[in-house]
């Protein structure tokens, strides 16, 4: 396998729940660090629902592997951020037999 071309810096974020002071919780995101990645669009579709028109694009994001248990290893329910763009991570697996790269299946939703 040839090395992946990791040419985009993506911020890895994890979900955070914090008390809101009224007995409930406020959801937010905590930055874990920056990973270099390659991003490739796979498929997309338009969604019309809840009064807003959305476009959803499935992405294939490749990063260098991190050991299991590392905070820098992407996981489902986390997300990548690139400026104002957000890529929700749906699944993660090793890309190669040597475990050098991880393949993250992700989605981006954009209001249109």
Coordinates of C-alpha atoms in Angstrom, one line a residue:
X1 CA 0.0 0.0 0.0
X2 CA 1.3 3.4 -0.9
X3 CA 1.3 6.1 1.8
X4 CA -1.8 8.2 2.1
X5 CA -1.5 11.9 1.1
X6 CA -2.4 13.6 4.4
X7 CA -2.8 17.3 3.3
X8 CA -5.6 18.7 5.5
X9 CA -5.4 19.7 9.1
X10 CA -8.6 18.6 10.9
X11 CA -9.5 19.3 14.6
X12 CA -10.7 16.2 16.4
X13 CA -13.5 17.0 18.9
X14 CA -15.3 14.8 21.4
X15 CA -18.9 15.4 22.8
X16 CA -19.1 17.0 26.3
X17 CA -22.1 17.2 28.6
X18 CA -22.0 19.9 31.3
X19 CA -24.7 20.8 33.9
X20 CA -26.8 23.8 32.8
X21 CA -27.6 24.9 36.4
X22 CA -31.3 24.1 36.0
X23 CA -31.2 20.3 36.5
X24 CA -30.4 19.5 32.9
X25 CA -27.4 19.3 30.7
X26 CA -25.8 21.4 28.0
X27 CA -24.1 19.6 25.2
X28 CA -20.9 21.0 23.8
X29 CA -17.6 19.8 22.2
X30 CA -14.1 19.5 23.5
X31 CA -11.1 19.9 21.2
X32 CA -8.7 16.9 21.5
X33 CA -6.1 18.0 19.0
X34 CA -5.2 18.3 15.3
X35 CA -4.8 15.4 12.9
X36 CA -3.5 15.5 9.4
X37 CA -5.9 13.7 7.0
X38 CA -7.0 13.1 3.5
X39 CA -10.7 13.8 2.8
X40 CA -12.5 12.3 -0.2
X41 CA -16.2 12.7 -0.9
X42 CA -18.0 9.4 -1.6
X43 CA -21.7 10.1 -2.2
X44 CA -24.3 12.7 -1.5
X45 CA -28.0 13.4 -1.5
X46 CA -30.5 16.1 -0.8
X47 CA -32.8 15.9 2.2
X48 CA -36.0 17.9 2.6
X49 CA -37.3 17.8 6.1
X50 CA -38.3 19.7 9.2
X51 CA -38.7 22.9 7.1
X52 CA -35.1 23.1 5.9
X53 CA -33.4 21.8 2.8
X54 CA -30.2 19.9 3.6
X55 CA -27.5 18.3 1.6
X56 CA -25.7 15.3 3.1
X57 CA -22.3 14.1 1.8
X58 CA -20.6 10.9 2.9
X59 CA -16.9 11.2 3.3
X60 CA -13.9 8.9 3.5
X61 CA -11.3 10.4 5.9
X62 CA -7.9 8.8 6.3
X63 CA -5.6 9.7 9.3
X64 CA -2.5 8.2 10.8
X65 CA -3.3 5.5 13.3
X66 CA -3.1 6.1 17.1
X67 CA -3.1 3.2 19.6
X68 CA -6.4 2.0 20.9
X69 CA -7.4 4.0 24.0
X70 CA -5.4 7.1 22.9
X71 CA -7.4 10.4 23.0
X72 CA -6.0 11.1 19.5
X73 CA -7.7 8.0 18.0
X74 CA -10.9 9.0 16.3
X75 CA -14.1 7.2 17.4
X76 CA -17.8 7.2 16.4
X77 CA -19.8 10.0 17.8
X78 CA -16.8 12.3 17.7
X79 CA -16.3 14.8 14.9
X80 CA -13.7 16.6 12.8
X81 CA -13.8 20.3 12.2
X82 CA -12.2 22.3 9.4
X83 CA -13.0 25.9 10.0
X84 CA -16.8 26.2 9.8
X85 CA -17.2 22.7 8.2
X86 CA -18.1 19.8 10.5
X87 CA -17.6 16.1 9.7
X88 CA -19.5 13.7 12.0
X89 CA -17.6 10.4 12.4
X90 CA -19.9 7.3 11.9
X91 CA -17.4 4.4 11.9
X92 CA -13.6 3.9 12.2
X93 CA -11.5 1.0 11.0
X94 CA -7.9 0.2 10.2
X95 CA -7.1 0.9 6.6
X96 CA -4.0 -1.4 6.2
X97 CA -2.8 -4.6 7.6
X98 CA 0.1 -2.9 9.4
X99 CA -2.3 -0.6 11.2
X100 CA -0.5 2.6 10.0
X101 CA -3.7 4.4 8.9
X102 CA -7.3 4.7 10.1
X103 CA -10.3 5.0 7.8
X104 CA -13.1 7.2 9.2
X105 CA -16.5 7.0 7.5
X106 CA -18.0 10.5 8.1
X107 CA -20.9 12.7 7.0
X108 CA -21.2 16.4 6.5
X109 CA -24.6 18.1 6.5
X110 CA -25.0 21.5 4.8
X111 CA -28.1 23.7 4.8
X112 CA -28.9 25.0 1.4

